[in-house]
């Protein structure tokens, strides 16, 4: 497994991966509504605040995760992994990569929003040191999505779980 910064050539495969996750949960998927950042890859990820990473196995993309850094810390988004690669510690490795990247970039705090229905992801984030908060928000979308807010304070001595 190898994690690298995404490139324009990766976009079609990333859209396929994310749309397949939506199908698993019987969500309606409209790429223009759900992935404006990915569709406008160069404009969105072409600056220093936003970085999209891909995880590869045998030269095939199996997952992704994004990170936005600003003065207040970092926000993790777009964490997706192909179904057949889950349960092998790869999600943990991917999120640890995002945490390490944020920490190395000077972030002191990380946060993320995740759909209330992604319970396995909730367990992953908690196991890595994120605290689940009571904050929830509706997305007011066709999938009737609600998200839960997780956060983490970063310290130089953070241990990989």
CSV table of N, CA and C in Angstrom, one decimal:
chain,number,residue,atom,x,y,z
A,1,UNK,N,0.8,-1.2,0.0
A,1,UNK,CA,0.0,0.0,0.0
A,1,UNK,C,0.9,1.2,0.0
A,2,UNK,N,0.4,2.2,-0.7
A,2,UNK,CA,1.2,3.4,-0.9
A,2,UNK,C,0.2,4.6,-0.9
A,3,UNK,N,0.5,5.7,-0.2
A,3,UNK,CA,-0.3,6.8,-0.1
A,3,UNK,C,0.4,8.0,-0.8
A,4,UNK,N,-0.2,8.7,-1.7
A,4,UNK,CA,0.4,9.8,-2.4
A,4,UNK,C,-0.6,10.9,-2.6
A,5,UNK,N,-0.1,12.1,-3.0
A,5,UNK,CA,-1.0,13.2,-3.3
A,5,UNK,C,-1.7,12.9,-4.6
A,6,UNK,N,-3.0,13.1,-4.7
A,6,UNK,CA,-3.8,12.8,-5.9
A,6,UNK,C,-3.4,13.7,-7.0
A,7,UNK,N,-3.7,13.2,-8.2
A,7,UNK,CA,-3.4,14.0,-9.4
A,7,UNK,C,-4.7,14.0,-10.3
A,8,UNK,N,-4.8,14.9,-11.3
A,8,UNK,CA,-5.9,15.0,-12.1
A,8,UNK,C,-6.3,13.7,-12.7
A,9,UNK,N,-5.3,12.9,-13.1
A,9,UNK,CA,-5.6,11.6,-13.8
A,9,UNK,C,-6.3,10.6,-12.8
A,10,UNK,N,-6.4,10.9,-11.6
A,10,UNK,CA,-7.0,10.0,-10.6
A,10,UNK,C,-8.5,10.2,-10.4
A,11,UNK,N,-9.0,11.3,-10.9
A,11,UNK,CA,-10.4,11.8,-10.6
A,11,UNK,C,-11.4,10.8,-11.0
A,12,UNK,N,-11.4,10.2,-12.2
A,12,UNK,CA,-12.4,9.3,-12.6
A,12,UNK,C,-12.5,8.1,-11.7
A,13,UNK,N,-11.4,7.5,-11.2
A,13,UNK,CA,-11.4,6.4,-10.3
A,13,UNK,C,-11.9,6.8,-8.9
A,14,UNK,N,-11.5,8.0,-8.5
A,14,UNK,CA,-12.0,8.5,-7.2
A,14,UNK,C,-13.6,8.6,-7.2
A,15,UNK,N,-14.1,9.1,-8.3
A,15,UNK,CA,-15.5,9.3,-8.5
A,15,UNK,C,-16.2,7.9,-8.4
A,16,UNK,N,-15.6,6.9,-9.1
A,16,UNK,CA,-16.1,5.5,-9.0
A,16,UNK,C,-16.1,5.0,-7.6
A,17,UNK,N,-15.0,5.2,-6.9
A,17,UNK,CA,-15.0,4.7,-5.5
A,17,UNK,C,-16.0,5.3,-4.6
A,18,UNK,N,-16.1,6.6,-4.7
A,18,UNK,CA,-17.1,7.3,-3.9
A,18,UNK,C,-18.5,7.0,-4.2
A,19,UNK,N,-18.8,6.9,-5.5
A,19,UNK,CA,-20.2,6.5,-6.0
A,19,UNK,C,-20.5,5.1,-5.5
A,20,UNK,N,-19.5,4.2,-5.5
A,20,UNK,CA,-19.8,2.8,-5.0
A,20,UNK,C,-20.2,2.8,-3.5
A,21,UNK,N,-19.6,3.7,-2.7
A,21,UNK,CA,-19.9,3.7,-1.3
A,21,UNK,C,-21.3,4.3,-1.2
A,22,UNK,N,-21.7,5.2,-2.0
A,22,UNK,CA,-23.1,5.8,-1.9
A,22,UNK,C,-24.0,4.6,-2.3
A,23,UNK,N,-23.7,3.8,-3.3
A,23,UNK,CA,-24.6,2.7,-3.6
A,23,UNK,C,-24.8,1.7,-2.5
A,24,UNK,N,-23.7,1.4,-1.8
A,24,UNK,CA,-23.7,0.5,-0.6
A,24,UNK,C,-24.8,0.9,0.4
A,25,UNK,N,-24.9,2.2,0.6
A,25,UNK,CA,-25.8,2.8,1.6
A,25,UNK,C,-27.2,3.2,1.0
A,26,UNK,N,-27.4,2.8,-0.3
A,26,UNK,CA,-28.6,3.2,-1.0
A,26,UNK,C,-28.8,4.7,-1.0
A,27,UNK,N,-27.7,5.4,-1.2
A,27,UNK,CA,-27.8,6.9,-1.3
A,27,UNK,C,-27.9,7.2,-2.8
A,28,UNK,N,-28.6,8.3,-3.0
A,28,UNK,CA,-28.6,8.9,-4.4
A,28,UNK,C,-27.3,9.6,-4.6
A,29,UNK,N,-26.7,9.4,-5.7
A,29,UNK,CA,-25.4,10.0,-6.0
A,29,UNK,C,-25.5,10.9,-7.2
A,30,UNK,N,-25.2,12.2,-7.1
A,30,UNK,CA,-25.1,13.1,-8.2
A,30,UNK,C,-23.7,13.8,-8.0
A,31,UNK,N,-22.8,13.4,-8.9
A,31,UNK,CA,-21.4,13.8,-8.8
A,31,UNK,C,-21.3,15.3,-8.7
A,32,UNK,N,-22.1,16.1,-9.4
A,32,UNK,CA,-22.0,17.5,-9.3
A,32,UNK,C,-22.4,18.1,-8.0
A,33,UNK,N,-23.3,17.5,-7.3
A,33,UNK,CA,-23.8,17.9,-6.0
A,33,UNK,C,-22.8,17.4,-4.9
A,34,UNK,N,-22.5,16.1,-5.0
A,34,UNK,CA,-21.7,15.5,-3.9
A,34,UNK,C,-20.2,15.8,-4.0
A,35,UNK,N,-19.6,16.0,-5.2
A,35,UNK,CA,-18.2,16.2,-5.3
A,35,UNK,C,-17.7,17.4,-6.1
A,36,UNK,N,-18.2,18.6,-5.7
A,36,UNK,CA,-17.8,19.8,-6.5
A,36,UNK,C,-16.3,20.0,-6.4
A,37,UNK,N,-15.7,19.6,-5.2
A,37,UNK,CA,-14.2,19.8,-5.1
A,37,UNK,C,-13.5,18.9,-6.0
A,38,UNK,N,-14.0,17.7,-6.2
A,38,UNK,CA,-13.3,16.7,-7.0
A,38,UNK,C,-13.5,17.1,-8.5
A,39,UNK,N,-14.7,17.5,-8.9
A,39,UNK,CA,-15.0,17.9,-10.2
A,39,UNK,C,-14.1,19.1,-10.6
A,40,UNK,N,-13.9,20.0,-9.7
A,40,UNK,CA,-13.1,21.2,-9.9
A,40,UNK,C,-11.7,21.0,-9.3
A,41,UNK,N,-11.1,19.8,-9.5
A,41,UNK,CA,-9.9,19.4,-8.8
A,41,UNK,C,-8.8,20.5,-8.8
A,42,UNK,N,-8.4,21.0,-10.0
A,42,UNK,CA,-7.3,21.9,-10.1
A,42,UNK,C,-7.6,23.2,-9.3
A,43,UNK,N,-8.8,23.7,-9.4
A,43,UNK,CA,-9.1,24.9,-8.7
A,43,UNK,C,-9.2,24.7,-7.2
A,44,UNK,N,-9.7,23.6,-6.8
A,44,UNK,CA,-9.9,23.4,-5.3
A,44,UNK,C,-8.6,22.8,-4.7
A,45,UNK,N,-8.0,21.8,-5.3
A,45,UNK,CA,-6.8,21.2,-4.7
A,45,UNK,C,-5.5,21.8,-5.2
A,46,UNK,N,-5.6,22.8,-6.0
A,46,UNK,CA,-4.4,23.5,-6.5
A,46,UNK,C,-3.8,24.5,-5.6
A,47,UNK,N,-4.4,24.7,-4.4
A,47,UNK,CA,-3.8,25.6,-3.5
A,47,UNK,C,-3.2,24.9,-2.3
A,48,UNK,N,-2.5,25.6,-1.4
A,48,UNK,CA,-1.8,24.9,-0.4
A,48,UNK,C,-2.7,24.5,0.8
A,49,UNK,N,-3.9,25.0,0.9
A,49,UNK,CA,-4.8,24.7,2.0
A,49,UNK,C,-5.4,23.3,1.9
A,50,UNK,N,-5.6,22.9,0.7
A,50,UNK,CA,-6.4,21.6,0.5
A,50,UNK,C,-5.5,20.6,-0.2
A,51,UNK,N,-5.5,19.4,0.4
A,51,UNK,CA,-4.7,18.3,-0.2
A,51,UNK,C,-5.5,17.0,-0.3
A,52,UNK,N,-5.6,16.4,-1.4
A,52,UNK,CA,-6.3,15.1,-1.6
A,52,UNK,C,-5.3,14.0,-1.8
A,53,UNK,N,-5.4,13.0,-1.0
A,53,UNK,CA,-4.5,11.9,-1.1
A,53,UNK,C,-5.2,10.6,-1.6
A,54,UNK,N,-4.5,9.8,-2.3
A,54,UNK,CA,-5.0,8.5,-2.7
A,54,UNK,C,-4.2,7.4,-2.1
A,55,UNK,N,-4.8,6.3,-1.9
A,55,UNK,CA,-4.1,5.1,-1.4
A,55,UNK,C,-4.1,4.1,-2.6
A,56,UNK,N,-2.9,3.6,-2.9
A,56,UNK,CA,-2.8,2.6,-4.0
A,56,UNK,C,-2.4,1.3,-3.6
A,57,UNK,N,-2.8,0.3,-4.3
A,57,UNK,CA,-2.4,-1.1,-4.1
A,57,UNK,C,-2.2,-1.7,-5.5
A,58,UNK,N,-1.0,-2.2,-5.8
A,58,UNK,CA,-0.7,-2.7,-7.1
A,58,UNK,C,-1.1,-1.8,-8.2
A,59,UNK,N,-0.7,-0.5,-8.1
A,59,UNK,CA,-1.0,0.6,-9.0
A,59,UNK,C,-2.5,0.8,-9.3
A,60,UNK,N,-3.3,0.4,-8.4
A,60,UNK,CA,-4.8,0.7,-8.4
A,60,UNK,C,-5.2,1.5,-7.2
A,61,UNK,N,-6.0,2.5,-7.4
A,61,UNK,CA,-6.4,3.3,-6.3
A,61,UNK,C,-7.5,2.6,-5.6
A,62,UNK,N,-7.3,2.5,-4.2
A,62,UNK,CA,-8.3,1.7,-3.4
A,62,UNK,C,-9.0,2.6,-2.4
A,63,UNK,N,-8.5,3.9,-2.3
A,63,UNK,CA,-9.2,4.8,-1.3
A,63,UNK,C,-8.6,6.2,-1.4
A,64,UNK,N,-9.2,7.1,-0.6
A,64,UNK,CA,-8.8,8.5,-0.6
A,64,UNK,C,-9.1,9.1,0.7
A,65,UNK,N,-8.5,10.3,0.9
A,65,UNK,CA,-8.8,11.1,2.1
A,65,UNK,C,-8.2,12.5,1.8
A,66,UNK,N,-9.0,13.5,2.2
A,66,UNK,CA,-8.5,14.9,2.0
A,66,UNK,C,-8.3,15.6,3.3
A,67,UNK,N,-7.6,16.7,3.2
A,67,UNK,CA,-7.2,17.5,4.4
A,67,UNK,C,-7.2,18.9,4.0
A,68,UNK,N,-7.9,19.7,4.8
A,68,UNK,CA,-7.8,21.2,4.6
A,68,UNK,C,-7.1,21.8,5.9
A,69,UNK,N,-6.1,22.5,5.6
A,69,UNK,CA,-5.3,23.2,6.7
A,69,UNK,C,-5.6,24.7,6.7
A,70,UNK,N,-5.8,25.2,7.9
A,70,UNK,CA,-5.9,26.7,8.0
A,70,UNK,C,-5.3,27.1,9.3
A,71,UNK,N,-5.5,28.3,9.7
A,71,UNK,CA,-5.0,28.9,10.9
A,71,UNK,C,-5.5,28.2,12.2
A,72,UNK,N,-6.7,27.6,12.1
A,72,UNK,CA,-7.2,26.9,13.3
A,72,UNK,C,-6.9,25.5,13.4
A,73,UNK,N,-6.3,24.9,12.4
A,73,UNK,CA,-6.0,23.5,12.4
A,73,UNK,C,-6.3,22.8,11.1
A,74,UNK,N,-6.8,21.6,11.2
A,74,UNK,CA,-7.1,20.9,10.0
A,74,UNK,C,-8.5,20.2,10.0
A,75,UNK,N,-9.1,20.0,8.8
A,75,UNK,CA,-10.4,19.4,8.7
A,75,UNK,C,-10.2,18.2,7.7
A,76,UNK,N,-10.5,17.0,8.2
A,76,UNK,CA,-10.4,15.8,7.3
A,76,UNK,C,-11.8,15.6,6.6
A,77,UNK,N,-11.7,15.3,5.3
A,77,UNK,CA,-12.8,15.1,4.5
A,77,UNK,C,-12.5,14.0,3.5
A,78,UNK,N,-13.5,13.5,2.8
A,78,UNK,CA,-13.4,12.6,1.7
A,78,UNK,C,-12.7,11.3,2.0
A,79,UNK,N,-12.9,10.7,3.2
A,79,UNK,CA,-12.3,9.4,3.5
A,79,UNK,C,-13.2,8.3,3.0
A,80,UNK,N,-12.7,7.6,2.0
A,80,UNK,CA,-13.4,6.5,1.4
A,80,UNK,C,-12.5,5.4,1.0
A,81,UNK,N,-12.9,4.2,1.2
A,81,UNK,CA,-12.1,3.0,0.9
A,81,UNK,C,-13.0,2.0,0.2
A,82,UNK,N,-12.5,1.4,-0.9
A,82,UNK,CA,-13.2,0.4,-1.6
A,82,UNK,C,-13.6,-0.7,-0.6
A,83,UNK,N,-14.8,-1.3,-0.8
A,83,UNK,CA,-15.3,-2.2,0.2
A,83,UNK,C,-14.4,-3.4,0.4
A,84,UNK,N,-13.8,-4.0,-0.6
A,84,UNK,CA,-13.0,-5.2,-0.4
A,84,UNK,C,-11.7,-5.0,0.3
A,85,UNK,N,-11.4,-3.7,0.5
A,85,UNK,CA,-10.1,-3.4,1.2
A,85,UNK,C,-10.4,-2.9,2.7
A,86,UNK,N,-11.6,-2.9,3.1
A,86,UNK,CA,-11.9,-2.5,4.5
A,86,UNK,C,-11.7,-3.7,5.4
A,87,UNK,N,-11.5,-3.4,6.7
A,87,UNK,CA,-11.3,-4.4,7.7
A,87,UNK,C,-9.9,-5.0,7.7
A,88,UNK,N,-9.0,-4.3,7.0
A,88,UNK,CA,-7.6,-4.8,7.0
A,88,UNK,C,-6.6,-3.8,7.6
A,89,UNK,N,-7.2,-2.8,8.2
A,89,UNK,CA,-6.3,-1.7,8.8
A,89,UNK,C,-5.9,-0.6,7.9
A,90,UNK,N,-6.5,-0.7,6.6
A,90,UNK,CA,-6.1,0.4,5.7
A,90,UNK,C,-6.7,1.7,5.9
A,91,UNK,N,-7.9,1.7,6.4
A,91,UNK,CA,-8.6,3.0,6.8
A,91,UNK,C,-7.8,3.6,7.9
A,92,UNK,N,-7.4,2.8,8.8
A,92,UNK,CA,-6.6,3.3,9.9
A,92,UNK,C,-5.3,4.0,9.4
A,93,UNK,N,-4.6,3.3,8.5
A,93,UNK,CA,-3.4,3.7,7.9
A,93,UNK,C,-3.6,5.1,7.2
A,94,UNK,N,-4.7,5.1,6.4
A,94,UNK,CA,-5.0,6.3,5.7
A,94,UNK,C,-5.3,7.5,6.6
A,95,UNK,N,-6.1,7.3,7.6
A,95,UNK,CA,-6.4,8.4,8.5
A,95,UNK,C,-5.2,8.8,9.3
A,96,UNK,N,-4.4,7.9,9.7
A,96,UNK,CA,-3.1,8.2,10.4
A,96,UNK,C,-2.2,9.0,9.5
A,97,UNK,N,-2.2,8.8,8.2
A,97,UNK,CA,-1.4,9.6,7.3
A,97,UNK,C,-1.9,11.0,7.3
A,98,UNK,N,-3.2,11.2,7.3
A,98,UNK,CA,-3.8,12.5,7.3
A,98,UNK,C,-3.5,13.3,8.6
A,99,UNK,N,-3.5,12.5,9.7
A,99,UNK,CA,-3.2,13.1,11.0
A,99,UNK,C,-1.7,13.5,11.1
A,100,UNK,N,-0.9,12.6,10.6
A,100,UNK,CA,0.6,12.9,10.6
A,100,UNK,C,0.9,14.1,9.7
A,101,UNK,N,0.3,14.2,8.5
A,101,UNK,CA,0.5,15.3,7.6
A,101,UNK,C,0.0,16.6,8.3
A,102,UNK,N,-1.1,16.6,8.9
A,102,UNK,CA,-1.6,17.8,9.6
A,102,UNK,C,-0.6,18.2,10.7
A,103,UNK,N,-0.2,17.3,11.5
A,103,UNK,CA,0.7,17.5,12.6
A,103,UNK,C,2.0,18.1,12.1
A,104,UNK,N,2.6,17.5,11.0
A,104,UNK,CA,3.8,17.9,10.5
A,104,UNK,C,3.7,19.3,9.8
A,105,UNK,N,2.5,19.7,9.5
A,105,UNK,CA,2.2,21.0,8.9
A,105,UNK,C,2.0,22.1,10.0
A,106,UNK,N,2.0,21.6,11.2
A,106,UNK,CA,1.8,22.6,12.3
A,106,UNK,C,0.5,22.7,12.9
A,107,UNK,N,-0.5,21.9,12.5
A,107,UNK,CA,-1.8,21.9,13.0
A,107,UNK,C,-1.8,21.4,14.5
A,108,UNK,N,-2.6,22.0,15.3
A,108,UNK,CA,-2.7,21.7,16.7
A,108,UNK,C,-4.1,21.0,17.0
A,109,UNK,N,-5.0,21.1,16.0
A,109,UNK,CA,-6.3,20.6,16.2
A,109,UNK,C,-6.8,20.0,14.8
A,110,UNK,N,-7.5,18.9,14.9
A,110,UNK,CA,-8.2,18.3,13.7
A,110,UNK,C,-9.6,18.0,14.0
A,111,UNK,N,-10.4,18.1,13.0
A,111,UNK,CA,-11.9,17.8,13.1
A,111,UNK,C,-12.3,17.2,11.8
A,112,UNK,N,-13.5,16.6,11.9
A,112,UNK,CA,-14.2,16.0,10.7
A,112,UNK,C,-15.7,15.9,11.0
A,113,UNK,N,-16.4,15.9,10.0
A,113,UNK,CA,-17.9,15.6,10.0
A,113,UNK,C,-18.0,14.2,9.3
A,114,UNK,N,-18.9,13.4,9.8
A,114,UNK,CA,-19.1,12.1,9.2
A,114,UNK,C,-20.6,11.7,9.3
A,115,UNK,N,-21.1,11.1,8.3
A,115,UNK,CA,-22.5,10.7,8.2
A,115,UNK,C,-22.9,9.9,9.4
A,116,UNK,N,-24.0,10.1,10.0
A,116,UNK,CA,-24.5,9.3,11.2
A,116,UNK,C,-24.6,7.8,10.9
A,117,UNK,N,-24.7,7.5,9.6
A,117,UNK,CA,-24.9,6.1,9.2
A,117,UNK,C,-23.6,5.3,9.0
A,118,UNK,N,-22.4,6.0,9.1
A,118,UNK,CA,-21.1,5.4,8.9
A,118,UNK,C,-20.5,5.0,10.2
A,119,UNK,N,-21.2,4.1,10.9
A,119,UNK,CA,-20.9,3.7,12.2
A,119,UNK,C,-19.5,3.0,12.3
A,120,UNK,N,-19.1,2.3,11.3
A,120,UNK,CA,-17.8,1.6,11.4
A,120,UNK,C,-16.7,2.7,11.3
A,121,UNK,N,-16.9,3.8,10.6
A,121,UNK,CA,-16.0,4.9,10.5
A,121,UNK,C,-15.9,5.6,11.9
A,122,UNK,N,-17.1,5.7,12.5
A,122,UNK,CA,-17.1,6.3,13.9
A,122,UNK,C,-16.2,5.6,14.8
A,123,UNK,N,-16.2,4.3,14.8
A,123,UNK,CA,-15.4,3.5,15.6
A,123,UNK,C,-13.9,3.7,15.3
A,124,UNK,N,-13.6,3.8,14.0
A,124,UNK,CA,-12.2,4.0,13.6
A,124,UNK,C,-11.7,5.3,14.1
A,125,UNK,N,-12.5,6.4,13.9
A,125,UNK,CA,-12.1,7.7,14.4
A,125,UNK,C,-11.9,7.7,15.9
A,126,UNK,N,-12.8,7.1,16.6
A,126,UNK,CA,-12.6,7.1,18.1
A,126,UNK,C,-11.4,6.3,18.5
A,127,UNK,N,-11.1,5.2,17.8
A,127,UNK,CA,-9.9,4.4,18.1
A,127,UNK,C,-8.6,5.1,17.8
A,128,UNK,N,-8.6,6.1,17.0
A,128,UNK,CA,-7.4,6.9,16.6
A,128,UNK,C,-7.3,8.1,17.5
A,129,UNK,N,-8.2,8.3,18.4
A,129,UNK,CA,-8.1,9.4,19.4
A,129,UNK,C,-9.0,10.6,19.1
A,130,UNK,N,-9.9,10.5,18.1
A,130,UNK,CA,-10.9,11.6,17.9
A,130,UNK,C,-12.0,11.4,19.0
A,131,UNK,N,-12.5,12.6,19.4
A,131,UNK,CA,-13.6,12.6,20.4
A,131,UNK,C,-14.9,12.9,19.6
A,132,UNK,N,-15.9,12.1,19.8
A,132,UNK,CA,-17.2,12.3,19.2
A,132,UNK,C,-17.9,13.4,20.1
A,133,UNK,N,-18.4,14.4,19.4
A,133,UNK,CA,-19.0,15.5,20.1
A,133,UNK,C,-20.6,15.3,20.0
A,134,UNK,N,-21.3,16.2,20.6
A,134,UNK,CA,-22.7,16.1,20.5
A,134,UNK,C,-23.2,16.9,19.4
A,135,UNK,N,-22.3,17.6,18.7
A,135,UNK,CA,-22.7,18.4,17.5
A,135,UNK,C,-23.2,17.5,16.4
A,136,UNK,N,-24.3,17.9,15.8
A,136,UNK,CA,-24.8,17.2,14.6
A,136,UNK,C,-25.4,18.3,13.7
A,137,UNK,N,-25.4,18.0,12.4
A,137,UNK,CA,-25.9,18.9,11.5
A,137,UNK,C,-26.7,18.2,10.3
A,138,UNK,N,-27.8,18.8,9.9
A,138,UNK,CA,-28.4,18.2,8.7
A,138,UNK,C,-27.8,18.8,7.5
A,139,UNK,N,-27.7,17.9,6.4
A,139,UNK,CA,-27.2,18.4,5.2
A,139,UNK,C,-28.3,18.9,4.3
A,140,UNK,N,-29.5,18.7,4.6
A,140,UNK,CA,-30.7,19.1,3.8
A,140,UNK,C,-30.5,18.6,2.4
A,141,UNK,N,-30.1,17.4,2.2
A,141,UNK,CA,-29.9,16.8,0.9
A,141,UNK,C,-30.9,15.7,0.6
A,142,UNK,N,-30.9,15.2,-0.6
A,142,UNK,CA,-31.8,14.2,-1.1
A,142,UNK,C,-31.7,12.9,-0.3
A,143,UNK,N,-30.6,12.6,0.4
A,143,UNK,CA,-30.3,11.4,1.1
A,143,UNK,C,-30.7,11.6,2.6
A,144,UNK,N,-31.2,12.8,2.9
A,144,UNK,CA,-31.6,13.1,4.3
A,144,UNK,C,-30.5,12.8,5.3
A,145,UNK,N,-29.3,13.3,4.9
A,145,UNK,CA,-28.1,13.0,5.7
A,145,UNK,C,-28.0,13.9,6.9
A,146,UNK,N,-27.5,13.4,8.0
A,146,UNK,CA,-27.1,14.1,9.2
A,146,UNK,C,-25.6,13.7,9.4
A,147,UNK,N,-24.9,14.6,9.9
A,147,UNK,CA,-23.5,14.4,10.2
A,147,UNK,C,-23.2,14.6,11.7
A,148,UNK,N,-22.2,13.9,12.2
A,148,UNK,CA,-21.7,14.0,13.5
A,148,UNK,C,-20.3,14.6,13.5
A,149,UNK,N,-20.0,15.5,14.4
A,149,UNK,CA,-18.7,16.2,14.5
A,149,UNK,C,-17.7,15.4,15.4
A,150,UNK,N,-16.5,15.1,14.9
A,150,UNK,CA,-15.5,14.6,15.7
A,150,UNK,C,-14.3,15.6,15.7
A,151,UNK,N,-13.5,15.5,16.8
A,151,UNK,CA,-12.4,16.4,16.9
A,151,UNK,C,-11.2,15.8,17.7
A,152,UNK,N,-10.0,16.3,17.5
A,152,UNK,CA,-8.8,15.8,18.1
A,152,UNK,C,-7.8,16.9,18.3
A,153,UNK,N,-7.2,17.0,19.5
A,153,UNK,CA,-6.1,17.9,19.7
A,153,UNK,C,-4.9,17.1,19.4
A,154,UNK,N,-4.0,17.7,18.7
A,154,UNK,CA,-2.7,17.1,18.2
A,154,UNK,C,-1.6,17.5,19.2
A,155,UNK,N,-0.8,16.5,19.5
A,155,UNK,CA,0.4,16.7,20.3
A,155,UNK,C,1.6,16.0,19.7
A,156,UNK,N,2.7,16.5,19.9
A,156,UNK,CA,3.9,15.9,19.3
A,156,UNK,C,4.1,14.4,19.7
A,157,UNK,N,3.6,14.1,20.8
A,157,UNK,CA,3.8,12.7,21.3
A,157,UNK,C,2.7,11.7,20.9
A,158,UNK,N,1.8,12.2,20.0
A,158,UNK,CA,0.7,11.3,19.6
A,158,UNK,C,1.3,9.9,19.2
A,159,UNK,N,0.7,8.9,19.7
A,159,UNK,CA,1.1,7.5,19.4
A,159,UNK,C,0.2,7.0,18.3
A,160,UNK,N,0.7,6.2,17.4
A,160,UNK,CA,-0.2,5.6,16.4
A,160,UNK,C,-0.9,4.4,17.1
A,161,UNK,N,-2.2,4.4,16.9
A,161,UNK,CA,-3.0,3.3,17.5
A,161,UNK,C,-3.2,2.2,16.5
